[in-house]
Amino acid sequence: MPGTFTTTTLTIGTGSDETVTDLTGHCQRFLREHAHGADGLLNLFVPHATAGIAVLETGAGSDDDLLAALHTLLPADDRWQHRHGSPGHGRDHVLPALVPPHATLPVFGGRLELGTWQSVCLVDTNKDNPERQVRLSFLG
C-alpha cells in the first residue's frame, strides 16, 4: 500500500526580538487536514541559517530559559568571525548547530504524539529577519 506524502510551507512573523514561537497548533491543524487518521511522521524544516526547531515546554518560563541559555552559550558580542548584520549576529549562524533546523516527530492516528508538556517551537535569535518559513511534511 503506497504511503501518503504532503507538504506545506508556513510563514511565521517573528518580529525584531529573539523568540521562541510555539508551532504546535499549526502542526495539529496541518495533520487534521492531511493525515486523515494515519500513522506516520511529521517533519519540520526551517530553510534558514539562523533559526532552529526545538521540542520543549512553553508558557512556564522554559522558552525564556532557553533564550537565556543561548545568550550564555552564544553571547551577542564582537567575538564572531561572521560580522554582517546587527552586533553579535555571527552567533545566530552558530545557533543551528545547537538547535537544529529540523525535527521529525511521530504521528499516531493522525495526531501528533507529544508528551504532556511538550510543544514544537521555532527558535529565532536573528533580530535582522522578521519573517521565517517553516516547511511541514507528513509521510504516512
XYZ file of N, CA and C in Angstrom:
420
model
N 0.846 -1.180 0.000
C 0.000 0.000 0.000
C 0.887 1.236 0.000
N 0.747 2.115 -0.969
C 1.574 3.309 -1.014
C 1.253 4.257 0.141
N 2.270 4.949 0.601
C 2.092 5.911 1.685
C 1.600 7.251 1.172
N 1.267 8.108 2.110
C 0.814 9.457 1.805
C 1.952 10.422 2.092
N 2.196 11.348 1.187
C 3.170 12.409 1.450
C 2.521 13.726 1.056
N 2.566 14.667 1.993
C 2.059 16.009 1.697
C 2.916 17.012 2.446
N 3.014 18.202 1.874
C 3.870 19.221 2.477
C 3.271 20.606 2.259
N 3.605 21.512 3.154
C 3.187 22.904 3.032
C 4.249 23.775 3.690
N 4.229 25.044 3.357
C 5.164 25.981 3.975
C 4.385 27.056 4.716
N 4.733 27.240 5.980
C 4.155 28.294 6.812
C 5.048 29.521 6.753
N 4.468 30.690 6.824
C 5.221 31.918 7.010
C 4.916 32.402 8.417
N 5.962 32.543 9.214
C 5.824 32.909 10.623
C 6.503 34.255 10.850
N 5.759 35.209 11.350
C 6.328 36.506 11.706
C 6.983 36.408 13.081
N 8.279 36.667 13.135
C 8.997 36.598 14.412
C 9.385 37.978 14.927
N 9.197 39.005 14.130
C 9.473 40.366 14.568
C 10.947 40.666 14.718
N 11.248 41.656 15.524
C 12.635 42.103 15.685
C 13.204 41.744 17.051
N 12.572 40.804 17.743
C 13.072 40.313 19.024
C 13.443 38.847 18.891
N 14.298 38.378 19.779
C 14.583 36.952 19.841
C 13.325 36.254 20.330
N 12.977 35.135 19.677
C 11.707 34.498 20.009
C 11.791 32.981 20.050
N 10.888 32.429 20.839
C 10.547 31.011 20.790
C 9.056 31.012 20.454
N 8.709 30.570 19.257
C 7.339 30.620 18.764
C 6.758 29.215 18.742
N 5.659 29.015 19.440
C 5.009 27.710 19.507
C 4.318 27.409 18.177
N 4.704 26.311 17.553
C 4.136 25.889 16.272
C 3.184 24.709 16.416
N 2.945 24.255 17.647
C 2.165 23.037 17.869
C 0.781 23.122 17.232
N 0.096 24.235 17.399
C -1.232 24.403 16.802
C -1.198 24.310 15.284
N -0.169 24.905 14.666
C -0.013 24.817 13.214
C 0.168 23.357 12.793
N 0.978 22.629 13.553
C 1.231 21.219 13.245
C -0.048 20.403 13.370
N -0.806 20.634 14.419
C -2.056 19.897 14.635
C -3.062 20.176 13.518
N -3.193 21.437 13.110
C -4.107 21.786 12.013
C -3.682 21.108 10.709
N -2.394 21.149 10.428
C -1.861 20.521 9.220
C -2.191 19.024 9.210
N -1.987 18.361 10.341
C -2.263 16.926 10.409
C -3.761 16.620 10.305
N -4.606 17.450 10.907
C -6.061 17.250 10.780
C -6.489 17.309 9.315
N -5.884 18.219 8.562
C -6.254 18.402 7.161
C -5.656 17.355 6.234
N -4.470 16.802 6.606
C -3.742 15.979 5.635
C -3.415 14.556 6.067
N -3.413 14.254 7.344
C -3.025 12.904 7.781
C -4.185 11.922 7.682
N -5.422 12.414 7.760
C -6.616 11.573 7.607
C -6.575 10.351 8.526
N -6.149 10.558 9.771
C -6.142 9.484 10.758
C -5.024 8.475 10.623
N -4.070 8.724 9.750
C -2.994 7.761 9.501
C -1.858 7.910 10.512
N -1.098 6.837 10.655
C 0.158 6.870 11.402
C 1.248 7.323 10.443
N 2.293 7.939 10.990
C 3.398 8.357 10.142
C 4.356 9.265 10.875
N 4.996 10.119 10.118
C 5.993 11.049 10.655
C 5.706 12.463 10.159
N 5.848 13.413 11.062
C 5.779 14.825 10.708
C 7.193 15.381 10.778
N 7.634 15.968 9.688
C 8.945 16.612 9.662
C 8.740 18.111 9.551
N 9.493 18.851 10.356
C 9.525 20.309 10.273
C 10.927 20.695 9.854
N 11.028 21.644 8.936
C 12.326 22.114 8.469
C 12.273 23.622 8.279
N 13.290 24.317 8.792
C 13.419 25.761 8.657
C 14.565 26.021 7.681
N 14.288 26.522 6.471
C 15.348 26.751 5.497
C 16.075 28.084 5.718
N 16.572 28.261 6.923
C 17.281 29.486 7.286
C 18.556 29.112 8.030
N 19.594 29.894 7.859
C 20.881 29.624 8.505
C 20.943 30.130 9.941
N 19.868 30.736 10.431
C 19.913 31.365 11.759
C 18.687 31.066 12.605
N 18.055 29.905 12.406
C 16.878 29.537 13.199
C 16.867 28.029 13.381
N 16.101 27.561 14.350
C 16.025 26.133 14.607
C 14.658 25.706 15.116
N 14.495 24.401 15.270
C 13.267 23.799 15.777
C 13.612 23.077 17.079
N 12.811 23.319 18.118
C 13.024 22.666 19.414
C 11.705 22.105 19.921
N 11.801 21.027 20.687
C 10.649 20.467 21.380
C 10.885 20.728 22.858
N 10.026 21.551 23.462
C 10.195 21.909 24.864
C 8.879 22.389 25.452
N 8.855 22.515 26.758
C 7.702 23.069 27.443
C 7.693 24.581 27.226
N 6.501 25.123 26.993
C 6.379 26.574 26.863
C 5.370 27.090 27.883
N 5.417 28.383 28.116
C 4.430 29.008 28.981
C 4.762 28.978 30.454
N 5.737 28.181 30.864
C 6.113 28.105 32.278
C 7.511 28.682 32.496
N 8.019 29.397 31.493
C 9.325 30.021 31.611
C 10.440 29.298 30.877
N 10.194 28.072 30.401
C 11.251 27.327 29.717
C 11.685 27.992 28.426
N 10.755 28.636 27.730
C 11.114 29.321 26.497
C 12.058 30.487 26.795
N 11.785 31.254 27.859
C 12.693 32.331 28.263
C 14.023 31.765 28.768
N 13.954 30.633 29.471
C 15.182 29.980 29.944
C 16.048 29.544 28.779
N 15.427 29.037 27.726
C 16.194 28.635 26.545
C 16.908 29.839 25.942
N 16.197 30.944 25.775
C 16.837 32.149 25.217
C 17.964 32.634 26.123
N 17.776 32.569 27.443
C 18.834 32.973 28.386
C 20.041 32.048 28.267
N 19.796 30.751 28.149
C 20.905 29.796 27.996
C 21.659 30.053 26.696
N 20.921 30.368 25.633
C 21.583 30.663 24.365
C 22.425 31.937 24.463
N 21.955 32.913 25.246
C 22.753 34.127 25.472
C 24.056 33.788 26.191
N 23.996 32.854 27.125
C 25.200 32.444 27.850
C 26.161 31.698 26.928
N 25.617 30.760 26.148
C 26.448 29.965 25.245
C 26.919 30.752 24.029
N 26.071 31.637 23.533
C 26.340 32.388 22.304
C 26.124 33.876 22.555
N 27.052 34.528 23.239
C 26.870 35.956 23.543
C 26.800 36.805 22.266
N 25.991 37.835 22.311
C 25.847 38.752 21.173
C 26.900 39.849 21.283
N 28.140 39.467 21.024
C 29.231 40.439 21.096
C 30.084 40.344 19.830
N 31.272 40.924 19.854
C 32.073 41.006 18.631
C 33.087 39.875 18.468
N 32.922 38.758 19.177
C 33.880 37.647 19.076
C 33.739 36.824 17.793
N 32.632 36.974 17.079
C 32.308 36.094 15.967
C 32.980 36.519 14.673
N 33.455 35.562 13.896
C 34.080 35.825 12.599
C 33.054 36.364 11.597
N 31.839 35.836 11.671
C 30.752 36.256 10.787
C 30.223 37.584 11.338
N 30.440 38.702 10.604
C 30.216 40.018 11.198
C 29.187 40.909 10.508
N 28.475 40.434 9.520
C 27.484 41.339 8.920
C 26.236 41.385 9.806
N 25.359 42.341 9.553
C 24.121 42.436 10.319
C 24.316 43.167 11.632
N 23.373 42.964 12.539
C 23.417 43.636 13.839
C 24.585 43.108 14.674
N 25.028 43.858 15.693
C 26.152 43.411 16.519
C 25.895 42.025 17.120
N 26.889 41.152 16.982
C 26.778 39.798 17.511
C 26.018 38.833 16.619
N 25.666 39.265 15.410
C 24.867 38.430 14.505
C 25.553 37.108 14.164
N 26.859 37.060 14.244
C 27.576 35.819 13.961
C 27.099 34.666 14.820
N 26.684 34.953 16.048
C 26.192 33.887 16.937
C 24.931 33.239 16.383
N 24.122 34.031 15.673
C 22.891 33.499 15.093
C 23.191 32.388 14.088
N 24.355 32.484 13.431
C 24.740 31.486 12.444
C 25.291 30.215 13.105
N 25.604 30.282 14.388
C 26.051 29.107 15.143
C 24.848 28.386 15.773
N 23.751 29.110 15.983
C 22.556 28.560 16.624
C 22.119 27.205 16.069
N 22.032 27.006 14.729
C 21.525 25.725 14.222
C 22.393 24.508 14.584
N 23.626 24.734 15.018
C 24.443 23.613 15.489
C 23.964 23.134 16.861
N 23.291 24.011 17.610
C 22.774 23.676 18.942
C 21.272 23.405 18.934
N 20.541 24.162 18.141
C 19.098 23.977 17.966
C 18.921 23.709 16.470
N 18.834 22.435 16.081
C 18.865 22.101 14.650
C 17.683 22.683 13.880
N 17.851 22.860 12.577
C 16.795 23.462 11.764
C 15.708 22.465 11.357
N 15.620 21.342 12.065
C 14.645 20.318 11.698
C 14.252 19.484 12.907
N 13.100 18.821 12.802
C 12.661 17.841 13.792
C 11.725 16.872 13.077
N 11.786 15.611 13.460
C 10.874 14.596 12.941
C 10.159 13.984 14.127
N 8.822 14.009 14.086
C 8.004 13.617 15.229
C 6.995 12.543 14.830
N 6.665 11.638 15.761
C 5.708 10.573 15.447
C 4.274 11.083 15.400
N 3.509 10.472 14.508
C 2.087 10.760 14.366
C 1.345 9.430 14.469
N 0.382 9.355 15.387
C -0.421 8.143 15.560
C -1.891 8.512 15.405
N -2.575 7.800 14.529
C -3.986 8.078 14.304
C -4.239 9.493 13.833
N -3.292 10.053 13.104
C -3.438 11.410 12.584
C -3.133 12.511 13.581
N -2.681 12.110 14.780
C -2.407 13.100 15.835
C -0.926 13.110 16.191
N -0.414 14.299 16.406
C 0.966 14.478 16.823
C 1.160 13.850 18.193
N 2.156 13.001 18.325
C 2.420 12.293 19.577
C 3.493 13.053 20.364
N 3.020 13.924 21.255
C 3.914 14.693 22.116
C 3.638 14.324 23.567
N 4.638 14.543 24.421
C 4.438 14.370 25.848
C 3.527 15.473 26.381
N 3.051 15.282 27.594
C 2.078 16.179 28.211
C 2.473 17.648 28.101
N 3.721 17.966 28.379
C 4.135 19.372 28.420
C 4.967 19.792 27.220
N 5.077 18.938 26.214
C 5.920 19.264 25.069
C 5.180 20.087 24.018
N 5.902 21.036 23.460
C 5.433 21.842 22.336
C 6.523 21.854 21.273
N 6.121 22.077 20.037
C 7.059 22.191 18.920
C 7.258 23.677 18.669
N 8.511 24.147 18.694
C 8.772 25.584 18.645
C 9.824 25.968 17.614
N 9.621 27.124 17.034
C 10.621 27.790 16.202
C 11.466 28.655 17.121
N 12.779 28.486 17.067
C 13.700 29.289 17.875
C 14.445 30.214 16.919
N 14.304 31.519 17.154
C 14.885 32.513 16.248
C 15.555 33.606 17.064
N 16.877 33.662 16.997
C 17.619 34.717 17.700
C 18.049 35.844 16.764
N 17.721 35.715 15.485
C 18.142 36.691 14.482
C 17.142 37.844 14.428
N 17.519 38.965 15.006
C 16.634 40.134 15.038
C 16.573 40.852 13.695
N 17.453 40.473 12.759
C 17.504 41.124 11.451
C 16.510 40.538 10.450
N 15.901 39.405 10.769
C 14.997 38.727 9.841
C 13.637 38.546 10.518
N 12.658 39.406 10.241
C 11.382 39.389 10.964
C 10.375 38.343 10.488
N 10.731 37.558 9.475
C 9.795 36.582 8.937
C 10.535 35.295 8.594
N 9.934 34.155 8.941
C 10.559 32.851 8.714
C 9.621 31.921 7.973
N 10.214 31.005 7.248
C 9.464 29.944 6.580
C 9.695 28.646 7.366
N 8.647 27.867 7.534
C 8.746 26.557 8.168
C 8.007 25.577 7.267
N 8.715 24.555 6.805
C 8.107 23.535 5.950
C 7.632 22.395 6.833
N 6.344 22.041 6.707
C 5.764 20.890 7.381
C 5.546 19.809 6.324
N 6.005 18.583 6.615
C 5.820 17.476 5.688
C 5.326 16.267 6.471
N 4.283 15.624 5.964
C 3.753 14.419 6.589
C 3.979 13.236 5.656
N 4.561 12.198 6.209
C 4.727 10.937 5.488
C 3.977 9.889 6.285
N 2.922 9.326 5.689
C 2.090 8.354 6.388
C 2.051 7.030 5.683
